[in-house]
Each structure stands twice: as C-alpha cells, then as structure tokens.
GROMACS .gro file of C-alpha atoms in nm:
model
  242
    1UNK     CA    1   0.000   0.000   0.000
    2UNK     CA    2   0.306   0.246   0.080
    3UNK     CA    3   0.416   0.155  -0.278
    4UNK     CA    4   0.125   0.218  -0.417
    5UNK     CA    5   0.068   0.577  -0.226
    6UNK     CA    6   0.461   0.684  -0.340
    7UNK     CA    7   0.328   0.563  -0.707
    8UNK     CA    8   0.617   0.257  -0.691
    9UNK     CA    9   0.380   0.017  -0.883
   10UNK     CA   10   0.673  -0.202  -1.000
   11UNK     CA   11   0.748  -0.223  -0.642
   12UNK     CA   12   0.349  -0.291  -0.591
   13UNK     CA   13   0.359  -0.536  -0.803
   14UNK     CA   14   0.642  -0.760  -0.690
   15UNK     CA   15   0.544  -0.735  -0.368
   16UNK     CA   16   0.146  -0.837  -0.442
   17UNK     CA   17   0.329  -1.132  -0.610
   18UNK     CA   18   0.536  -1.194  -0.280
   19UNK     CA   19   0.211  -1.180  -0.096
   20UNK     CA   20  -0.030  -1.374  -0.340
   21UNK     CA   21   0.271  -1.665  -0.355
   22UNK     CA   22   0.288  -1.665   0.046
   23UNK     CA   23  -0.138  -1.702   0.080
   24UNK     CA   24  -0.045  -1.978  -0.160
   25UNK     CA   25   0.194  -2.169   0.031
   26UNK     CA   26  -0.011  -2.086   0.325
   27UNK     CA   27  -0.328  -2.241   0.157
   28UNK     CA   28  -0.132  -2.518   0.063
   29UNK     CA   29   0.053  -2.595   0.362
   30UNK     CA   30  -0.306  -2.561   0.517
   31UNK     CA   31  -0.440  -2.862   0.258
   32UNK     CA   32  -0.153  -3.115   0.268
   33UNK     CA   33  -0.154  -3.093   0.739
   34UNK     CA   34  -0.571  -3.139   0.659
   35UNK     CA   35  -0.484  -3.397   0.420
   36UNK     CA   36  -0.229  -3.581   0.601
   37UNK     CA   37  -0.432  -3.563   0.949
   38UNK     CA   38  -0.706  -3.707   0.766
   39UNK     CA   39  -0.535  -3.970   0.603
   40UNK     CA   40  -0.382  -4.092   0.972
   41UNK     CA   41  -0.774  -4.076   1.134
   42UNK     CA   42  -0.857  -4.339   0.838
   43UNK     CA   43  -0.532  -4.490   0.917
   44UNK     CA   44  -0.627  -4.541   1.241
   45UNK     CA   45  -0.985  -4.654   1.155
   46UNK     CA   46  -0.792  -4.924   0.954
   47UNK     CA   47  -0.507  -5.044   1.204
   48UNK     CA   48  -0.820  -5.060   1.501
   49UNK     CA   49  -1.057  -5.287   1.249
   50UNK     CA   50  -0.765  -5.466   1.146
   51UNK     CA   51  -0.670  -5.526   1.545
   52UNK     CA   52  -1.021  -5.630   1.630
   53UNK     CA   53  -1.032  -5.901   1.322
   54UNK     CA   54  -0.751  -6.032   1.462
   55UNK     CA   55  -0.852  -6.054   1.755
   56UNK     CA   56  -1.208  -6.185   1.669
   57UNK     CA   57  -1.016  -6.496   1.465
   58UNK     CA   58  -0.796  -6.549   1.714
   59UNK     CA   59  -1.129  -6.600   2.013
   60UNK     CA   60  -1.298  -6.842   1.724
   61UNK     CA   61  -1.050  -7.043   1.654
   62UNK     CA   62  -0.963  -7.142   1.986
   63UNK     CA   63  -1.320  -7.157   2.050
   64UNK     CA   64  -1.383  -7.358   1.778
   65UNK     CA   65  -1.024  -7.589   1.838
   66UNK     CA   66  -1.189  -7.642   2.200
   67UNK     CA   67  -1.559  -7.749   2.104
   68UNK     CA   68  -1.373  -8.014   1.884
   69UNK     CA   69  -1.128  -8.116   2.147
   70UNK     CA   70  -1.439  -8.169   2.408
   71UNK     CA   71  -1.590  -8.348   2.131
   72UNK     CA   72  -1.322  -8.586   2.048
   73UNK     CA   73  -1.304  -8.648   2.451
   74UNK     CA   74  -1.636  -8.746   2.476
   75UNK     CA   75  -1.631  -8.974   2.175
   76UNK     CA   76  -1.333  -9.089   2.360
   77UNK     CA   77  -1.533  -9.178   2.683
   78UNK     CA   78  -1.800  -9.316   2.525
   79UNK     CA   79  -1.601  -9.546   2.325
   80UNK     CA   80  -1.420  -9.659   2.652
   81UNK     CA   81  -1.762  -9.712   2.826
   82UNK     CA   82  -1.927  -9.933   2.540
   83UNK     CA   83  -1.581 -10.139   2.536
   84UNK     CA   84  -1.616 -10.216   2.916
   85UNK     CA   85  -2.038 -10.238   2.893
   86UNK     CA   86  -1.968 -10.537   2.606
   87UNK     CA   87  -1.754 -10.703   2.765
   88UNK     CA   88  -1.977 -10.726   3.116
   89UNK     CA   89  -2.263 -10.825   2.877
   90UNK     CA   90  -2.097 -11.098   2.688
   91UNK     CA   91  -1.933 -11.199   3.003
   92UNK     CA   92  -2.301 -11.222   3.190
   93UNK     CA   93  -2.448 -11.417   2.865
   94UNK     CA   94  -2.224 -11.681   2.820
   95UNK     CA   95  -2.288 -11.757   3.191
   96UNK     CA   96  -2.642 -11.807   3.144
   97UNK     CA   97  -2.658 -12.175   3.149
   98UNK     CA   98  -2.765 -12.375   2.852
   99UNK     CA   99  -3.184 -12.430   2.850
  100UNK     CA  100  -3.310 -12.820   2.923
  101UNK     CA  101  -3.275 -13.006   2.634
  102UNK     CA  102  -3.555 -13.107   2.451
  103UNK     CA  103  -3.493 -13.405   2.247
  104UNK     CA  104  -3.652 -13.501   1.955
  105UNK     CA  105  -3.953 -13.771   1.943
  106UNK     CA  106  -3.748 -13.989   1.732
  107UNK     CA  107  -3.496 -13.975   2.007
  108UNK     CA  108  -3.782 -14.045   2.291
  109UNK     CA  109  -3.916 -14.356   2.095
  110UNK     CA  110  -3.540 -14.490   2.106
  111UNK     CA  111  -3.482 -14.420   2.447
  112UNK     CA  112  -3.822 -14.635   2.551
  113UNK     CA  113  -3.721 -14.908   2.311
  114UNK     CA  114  -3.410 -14.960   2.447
  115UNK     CA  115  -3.517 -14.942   2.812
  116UNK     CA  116  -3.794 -15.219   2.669
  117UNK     CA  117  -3.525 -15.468   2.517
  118UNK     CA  118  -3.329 -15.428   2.849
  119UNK     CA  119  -3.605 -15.525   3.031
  120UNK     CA  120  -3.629 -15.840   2.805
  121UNK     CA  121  -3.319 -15.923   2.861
  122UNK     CA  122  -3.232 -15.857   2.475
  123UNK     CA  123  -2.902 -15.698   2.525
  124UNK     CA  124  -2.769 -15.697   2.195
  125UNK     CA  125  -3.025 -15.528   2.012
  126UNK     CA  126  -3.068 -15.277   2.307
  127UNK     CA  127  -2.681 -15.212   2.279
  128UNK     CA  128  -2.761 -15.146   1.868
  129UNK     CA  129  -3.056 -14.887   1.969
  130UNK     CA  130  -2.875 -14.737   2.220
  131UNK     CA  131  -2.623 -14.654   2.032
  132UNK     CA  132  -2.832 -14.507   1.751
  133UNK     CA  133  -2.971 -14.354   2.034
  134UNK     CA  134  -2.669 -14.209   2.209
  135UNK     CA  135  -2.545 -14.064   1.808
  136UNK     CA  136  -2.913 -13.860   1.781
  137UNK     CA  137  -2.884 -13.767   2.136
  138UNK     CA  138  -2.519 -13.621   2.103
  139UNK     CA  139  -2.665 -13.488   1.703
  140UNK     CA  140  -2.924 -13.274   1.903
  141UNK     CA  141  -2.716 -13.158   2.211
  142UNK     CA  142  -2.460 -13.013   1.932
  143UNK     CA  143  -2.759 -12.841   1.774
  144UNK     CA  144  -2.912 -12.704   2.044
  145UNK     CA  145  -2.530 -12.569   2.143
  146UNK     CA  146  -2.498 -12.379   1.826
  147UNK     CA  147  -2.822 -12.272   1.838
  148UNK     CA  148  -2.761 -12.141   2.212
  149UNK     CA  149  -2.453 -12.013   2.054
  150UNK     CA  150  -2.640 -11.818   1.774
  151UNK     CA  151  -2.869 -11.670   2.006
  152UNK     CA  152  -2.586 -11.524   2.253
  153UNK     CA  153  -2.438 -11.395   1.891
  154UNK     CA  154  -2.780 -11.250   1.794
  155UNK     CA  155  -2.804 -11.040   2.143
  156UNK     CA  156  -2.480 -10.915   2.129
  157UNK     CA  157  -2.518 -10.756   1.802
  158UNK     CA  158  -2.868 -10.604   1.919
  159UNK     CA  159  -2.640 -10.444   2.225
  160UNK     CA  160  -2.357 -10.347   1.955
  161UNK     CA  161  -2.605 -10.177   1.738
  162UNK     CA  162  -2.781 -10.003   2.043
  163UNK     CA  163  -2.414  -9.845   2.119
  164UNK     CA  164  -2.362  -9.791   1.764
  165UNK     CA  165  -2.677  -9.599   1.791
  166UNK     CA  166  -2.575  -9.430   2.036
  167UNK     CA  167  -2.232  -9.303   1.947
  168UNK     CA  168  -2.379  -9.193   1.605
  169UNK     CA  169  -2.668  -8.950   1.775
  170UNK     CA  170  -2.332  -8.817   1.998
  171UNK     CA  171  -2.176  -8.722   1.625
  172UNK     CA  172  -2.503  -8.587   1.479
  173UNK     CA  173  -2.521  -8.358   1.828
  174UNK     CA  174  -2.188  -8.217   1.774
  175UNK     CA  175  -2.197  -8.207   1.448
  176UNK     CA  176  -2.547  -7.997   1.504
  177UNK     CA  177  -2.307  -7.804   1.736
  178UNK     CA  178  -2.033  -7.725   1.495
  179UNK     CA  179  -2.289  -7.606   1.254
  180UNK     CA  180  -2.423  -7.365   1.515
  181UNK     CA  181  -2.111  -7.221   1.587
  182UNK     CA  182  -2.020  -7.128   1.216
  183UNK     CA  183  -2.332  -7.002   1.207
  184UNK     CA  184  -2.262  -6.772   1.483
  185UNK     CA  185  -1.915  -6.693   1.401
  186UNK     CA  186  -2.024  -6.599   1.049
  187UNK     CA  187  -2.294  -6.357   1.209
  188UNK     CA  188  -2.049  -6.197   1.452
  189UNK     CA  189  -1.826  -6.166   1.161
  190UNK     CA  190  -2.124  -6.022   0.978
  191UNK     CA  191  -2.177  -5.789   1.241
  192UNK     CA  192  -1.797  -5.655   1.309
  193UNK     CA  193  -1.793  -5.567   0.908
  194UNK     CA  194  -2.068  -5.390   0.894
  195UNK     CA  195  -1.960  -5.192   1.238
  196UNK     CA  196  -1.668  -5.103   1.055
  197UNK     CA  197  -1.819  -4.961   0.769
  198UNK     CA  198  -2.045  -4.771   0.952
  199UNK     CA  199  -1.778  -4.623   1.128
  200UNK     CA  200  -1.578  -4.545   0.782
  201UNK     CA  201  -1.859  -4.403   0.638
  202UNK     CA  202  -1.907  -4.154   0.894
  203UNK     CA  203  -1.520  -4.072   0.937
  204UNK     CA  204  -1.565  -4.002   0.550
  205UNK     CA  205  -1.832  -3.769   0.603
  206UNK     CA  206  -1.736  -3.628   0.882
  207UNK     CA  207  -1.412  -3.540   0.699
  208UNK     CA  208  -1.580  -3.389   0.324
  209UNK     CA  209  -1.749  -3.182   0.543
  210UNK     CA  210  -1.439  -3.048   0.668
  211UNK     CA  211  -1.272  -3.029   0.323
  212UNK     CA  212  -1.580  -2.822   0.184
  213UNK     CA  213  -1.591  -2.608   0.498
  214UNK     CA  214  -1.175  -2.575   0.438
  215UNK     CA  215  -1.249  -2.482   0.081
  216UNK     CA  216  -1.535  -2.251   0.138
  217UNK     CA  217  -1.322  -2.045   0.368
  218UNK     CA  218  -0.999  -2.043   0.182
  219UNK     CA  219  -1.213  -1.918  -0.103
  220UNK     CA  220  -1.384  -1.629   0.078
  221UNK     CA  221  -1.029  -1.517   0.229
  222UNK     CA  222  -0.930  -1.557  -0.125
  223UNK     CA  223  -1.219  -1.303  -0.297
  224UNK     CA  224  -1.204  -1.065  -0.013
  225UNK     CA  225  -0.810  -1.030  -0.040
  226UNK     CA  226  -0.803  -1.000  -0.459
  227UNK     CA  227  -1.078  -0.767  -0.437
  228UNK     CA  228  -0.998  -0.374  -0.565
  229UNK     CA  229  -0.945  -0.108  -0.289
  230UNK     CA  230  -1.222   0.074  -0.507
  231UNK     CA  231  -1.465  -0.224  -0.508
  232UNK     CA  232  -1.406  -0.277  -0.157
  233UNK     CA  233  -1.465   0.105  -0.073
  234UNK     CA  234  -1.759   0.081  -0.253
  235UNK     CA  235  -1.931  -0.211  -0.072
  236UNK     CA  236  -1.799  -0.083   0.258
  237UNK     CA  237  -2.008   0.244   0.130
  238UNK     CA  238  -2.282   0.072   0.020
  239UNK     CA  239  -2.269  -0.161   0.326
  240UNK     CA  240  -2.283   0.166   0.582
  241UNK     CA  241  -2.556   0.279   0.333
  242UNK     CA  242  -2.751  -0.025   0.432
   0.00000   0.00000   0.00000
C-alpha cells in the first residue's frame, strides 16, 4: 500500500506477487496438514478394524479348536464305556446256562425201546438202539449248542447296534453343534464388518465436510483479499448505506 501511495507500482507489483505466492503456500501448507491428518484418522480406523479381526479370529479359533477337542473327549469316553459295557454283557451271557434239552420224538421212541429190550433181557439189540440212540442224542445236544450259541451272537449284536446308535446320535449332536457355531461366528463376523463400515462411512463424512468447509473459507479469504481497494470502498459504502 506504501508503494502504491509513493506511485512505486513495479514495487506494488512484486510485492502483491510476494504476498499472493505466500497465501499460496499458506493455503497449501493448510491442505496437505488437513490432508495428512485425515489420512492418519482413516489410518487409524484401519489399524483398530484390522486389530479387532484379529482378535475376533484369534477368540474363534480357539473356541472352535476347544468345542472339537471336548468333542473328540467325549467320543473318547463313550467309546471306553461301550468297550467295558460289552464285555460285562458278553461276560453275563455266556454264563447263562444252557436251557433243558428237549430231544426229539425220534430220540424219545429210542430211548423207551431200548429201556424195553433191556427189560427183556435182549441186550444186543438194546446195545444197537442205544447206540443209535446215544449218536441222535449227542446230534441234538450239538444243535441245540450252536443254536444257544447263535442266540448269545444274535443279542450281542442287538447291544452293539444299540451303542452304535448311540455313538452316532453323539456325532449328529456335535456335528449340530459345529454347525451352530459357524453359524454364529459368520454372524459376529457379519456384524464386526458392517460396524466397521459404519464407522468409515461416517469418518468419511465427517471429513468432506471439513474439506468443503476448508475450501469454502480459503475461497472467501481468497475473494475478499483479490478484491480492488475501489470495489471494496464501494461495498464498505454501500454496506454503511444499508
């Protein structure tokens, strides 16, 4: 202004160029701290999501690793337990003594001839039927021993398949289970993503607003500096006018 009074408008000039290039540098020292502040807040909005996923994998899997490991124990013990249950149950059936044997007709009828020849005094032929006799009577005892034998086998498999039965609805529980917990970890997951964006979106809006705000008033310091002494003695008049 002193240049311009004394009529130096070289000297005006160069030093409206000093000023005009020092608002610049001002303005843009002003934008890159905004811009680098800004960039660190989303930084930070990053690193802290990035911290809590870790940490939200990290609870799951072990989680997760110790559902399976109680799992696997109590497959474990229930495989133990069945072991010891069939062996008590075999061990009680094959002490169940063999049912009275219940011979054949055929094998009656022999019996009563023989006893009848004794009586007779016909020893030979009652030695010849009671030998007959004696290879039904030991033909029928070995039958009714295997079919003892098939019936002890026939029970045991009934009690295998019960504990078959049983350790399968243990593996459709926990595998029920695991589903549930995938389920729920994929919600959670669900949940922590969308918490994130939420908070991204409003760090983003929160900071256009302050770039527009930034703008808006670099702008208006920007008009109000570039504008004429005249102009601005003439809306300073018309202002006091007013």
């Amino acid at each position: 202004k002193n240049c311009e009074r004394q009529g130096k408008y070289v000297e005006a000039e160069i030093a409206k160029n000093r000023l005009e290039e020092l608002r610049q540098h001002e303005e843009n020292r002003r934008r890159e701290a905004m811009r680098s502040r800004q960039i660190a807040e989303r930084l930070g909005v990053e690193e802290a999501h990035m911290l809590e996923f870790q940490q939200f994998n990290a609870l799951w899997d072990k989680r997760m690793a110790e559902f399976e490991q109680k799992s696997a124990d109590l497959e474990e013990a229930m495989k133990e337990r069945h072991g010891a249950e069939l062996m008590e149950y075999i061990k009680n059936a094959q002490s169940e003594p063999l049912r009275k044997p219940k011979f054949s007709k055929e094998l009656l009828n022999l019996r009563k001839i023989q006893q009848t020849l004794a009586k007779q005094k016909e020893y030979a032929e009652a030695h010849k039927i009671k030998l007959k006799a004696d290879n039904l009577e030991a033909f029928e005892l070995e039958k009714m021993r295997n079919q003892h034998q098939m019936r002890l086998s026939n029970v045991v498999e009934k009690f295998k398949a019960k504990q078959t039965a049983e350790l399968q609805a243990l593996r459709k529980r926990v595998q029920t289970g695991r589903e549930e917990q995938k389920k729920q970890r994929q919600l959670d997951l669900e949940r922590l993503l969308q918490r994130y964006q939420n908070v991204k979106s409003e760090l983003e809006s929160q900071q256009n607003i302050e770039r527009i705000r930034a703008e808006k008033f670099m702008n208006y310091h920007l008009s109000s500096k570039t504008m004429s002494p005249h102009a601005s003695r003439q809306e300073s008049t018309a202002s006091v006018g007013k």
